């Protein structure tokens, strides 16, 4: 094929108004700068907030191409929300430090816990999601996903003192609701029963009530599935229906152990 034709073909398939990879790169930089502003002692808060405001202006010009969609004016309201978000994040960090015997200090939690970075990014993105800002909240949590392996949709609703330990492979869907003091471990999925476009904007991910613990690799599916408060969901459980408060749910596989020498 002639070079001119190849170029025309590639240009044609990129003919989508929002297909600008700079949006992704700028959102990643914005997410990291926000985290540094909130948690790095050596980062000057005043200067960084100014810079973030300018970064946000650039970003919002890139994503707000539909007339009437909310844009730059969000920033001032968002800054007003930061103390409340910070308070919630401190509760998350305390929940980790309080529950995990491997945590030596709260600094260690802020610096090293992938679950904390994922929750922080989720909480910071959820506010922008609530304002209706296109693309940016989703790209923020995707930035955390690529670093931590934890995929939390910015639309999920998550209460106070949320603890994700180890974090790799956790998936929390867009319409999941998680109440307070919930603990989850690596590989947990809070997902939809079926993936079907007609379920768009419908509640399709589970509700997890207060004080529930969900151990590694448990999969809980469905918008009507409610895990009652104080319940414990064991590792590898596959659950598609509700369980009442104070339930202990376990998966009991048969494991056979034989001596390889005696047989
Ligand atoms: C987490 C999950 O269920 O994902 C499936 C699909 N993306 C949905 O949101 O329904």
PDB file of N, CA and C in Angstrom, residues 100 102 113-115 148-150 163-170 184-187:
ATOM      1  N   UNK A 100      -3.330  -4.395  60.824  1.00  0.00           N
ATOM      2  CA  UNK A 100      -2.301  -5.238  60.221  1.00  0.00           C
ATOM      3  C   UNK A 100      -1.093  -5.383  61.143  1.00  0.00           C
ATOM      4  N   UNK A 102       1.627  -6.521  60.520  1.00  0.00           N
ATOM      5  CA  UNK A 102       2.877  -6.284  59.782  1.00  0.00           C
ATOM      6  C   UNK A 102       3.204  -4.797  59.643  1.00  0.00           C
ATOM      7  N   UNK A 113       1.847   1.009  51.399  1.00  0.00           N
ATOM      8  CA  UNK A 113       0.709   0.113  51.184  1.00  0.00           C
ATOM      9  C   UNK A 113       0.012   0.386  49.844  1.00  0.00           C
ATOM     10  N   UNK A 114       0.032  -0.574  48.927  1.00  0.00           N
ATOM     11  CA  UNK A 114      -0.658  -0.351  47.654  1.00  0.00           C
ATOM     12  C   UNK A 114      -2.146  -0.124  47.857  1.00  0.00           C
ATOM     13  N   UNK A 115      -2.714  -0.809  48.882  1.00  0.00           N
ATOM     14  CA  UNK A 115      -4.137  -0.626  49.174  1.00  0.00           C
ATOM     15  C   UNK A 115      -4.421   0.816  49.556  1.00  0.00           C
ATOM     16  N   UNK A 148      -0.915  -0.576  41.362  1.00  0.00           N
ATOM     17  CA  UNK A 148      -1.180  -1.427  42.535  1.00  0.00           C
ATOM     18  C   UNK A 148      -1.874  -2.742  42.202  1.00  0.00           C
ATOM     19  N   UNK A 149      -2.437  -2.839  40.993  1.00  0.00           N
ATOM     20  CA  UNK A 149      -3.223  -4.031  40.670  1.00  0.00           C
ATOM     21  C   UNK A 149      -4.617  -3.988  41.268  1.00  0.00           C
ATOM     22  N   UNK A 150      -5.002  -2.868  41.866  1.00  0.00           N
ATOM     23  CA  UNK A 150      -6.336  -2.726  42.456  1.00  0.00           C
ATOM     24  C   UNK A 150      -7.193  -1.861  41.558  1.00  0.00           C
ATOM     25  N   UNK A 163     -10.105  -1.006  54.587  1.00  0.00           N
ATOM     26  CA  UNK A 163      -8.757  -1.613  54.627  1.00  0.00           C
ATOM     27  C   UNK A 163      -8.642  -2.657  53.527  1.00  0.00           C
ATOM     28  N   UNK A 164      -7.741  -2.410  52.583  1.00  0.00           N
ATOM     29  CA  UNK A 164      -7.437  -3.440  51.576  1.00  0.00           C
ATOM     30  C   UNK A 164      -6.016  -3.901  51.850  1.00  0.00           C
ATOM     31  N   UNK A 165      -5.835  -5.162  52.221  1.00  0.00           N
ATOM     32  CA  UNK A 165      -4.476  -5.657  52.474  1.00  0.00           C
ATOM     33  C   UNK A 165      -3.934  -6.346  51.219  1.00  0.00           C
ATOM     34  N   UNK A 166      -2.705  -6.087  50.923  1.00  0.00           N
ATOM     35  CA  UNK A 166      -1.949  -6.669  49.788  1.00  0.00           C
ATOM     36  C   UNK A 166      -2.427  -6.177  48.421  1.00  0.00           C
ATOM     37  N   UNK A 167      -3.696  -6.008  48.274  1.00  0.00           N
ATOM     38  CA  UNK A 167      -4.291  -5.213  47.179  1.00  0.00           C
ATOM     39  C   UNK A 167      -4.273  -5.828  45.775  1.00  0.00           C
ATOM     40  N   UNK A 168      -3.290  -6.626  45.443  1.00  0.00           N
ATOM     41  CA  UNK A 168      -3.200  -7.114  44.065  1.00  0.00           C
ATOM     42  C   UNK A 168      -4.473  -7.871  43.655  1.00  0.00           C
ATOM     43  N   UNK A 169      -4.989  -7.543  42.490  1.00  0.00           N
ATOM     44  CA  UNK A 169      -6.110  -8.305  41.939  1.00  0.00           C
ATOM     45  C   UNK A 169      -7.474  -7.959  42.492  1.00  0.00           C
ATOM     46  N   UNK A 170      -7.573  -6.891  43.303  1.00  0.00           N
ATOM     47  CA  UNK A 170      -8.892  -6.496  43.829  1.00  0.00           C
ATOM     48  C   UNK A 170      -9.661  -5.740  42.740  1.00  0.00           C
ATOM     49  N   UNK A 184     -10.833  -6.044  53.198  1.00  0.00           N
ATOM     50  CA  UNK A 184     -10.762  -7.032  52.118  1.00  0.00           C
ATOM     51  C   UNK A 184      -9.309  -7.360  51.796  1.00  0.00           C
ATOM     52  N   UNK A 185      -9.129  -8.529  51.236  1.00  0.00           N
ATOM     53  CA  UNK A 185      -7.782  -9.027  50.934  1.00  0.00           C
ATOM     54  C   UNK A 185      -7.609  -9.194  49.425  1.00  0.00           C
ATOM     55  N   UNK A 186      -6.409  -9.523  49.039  1.00  0.00           N
ATOM     56  CA  UNK A 186      -6.039  -9.595  47.613  1.00  0.00           C
ATOM     57  C   UNK A 186      -6.986 -10.508  46.823  1.00  0.00           C
ATOM     58  N   UNK A 187      -7.227 -10.119  45.603  1.00  0.00           N
ATOM     59  CA  UNK A 187      -7.996 -10.968  44.703  1.00  0.00           C
ATOM     60  C   UNK A 187      -9.509 -10.907  44.866  1.00  0.00           C
TER      61      UNK A 187
END
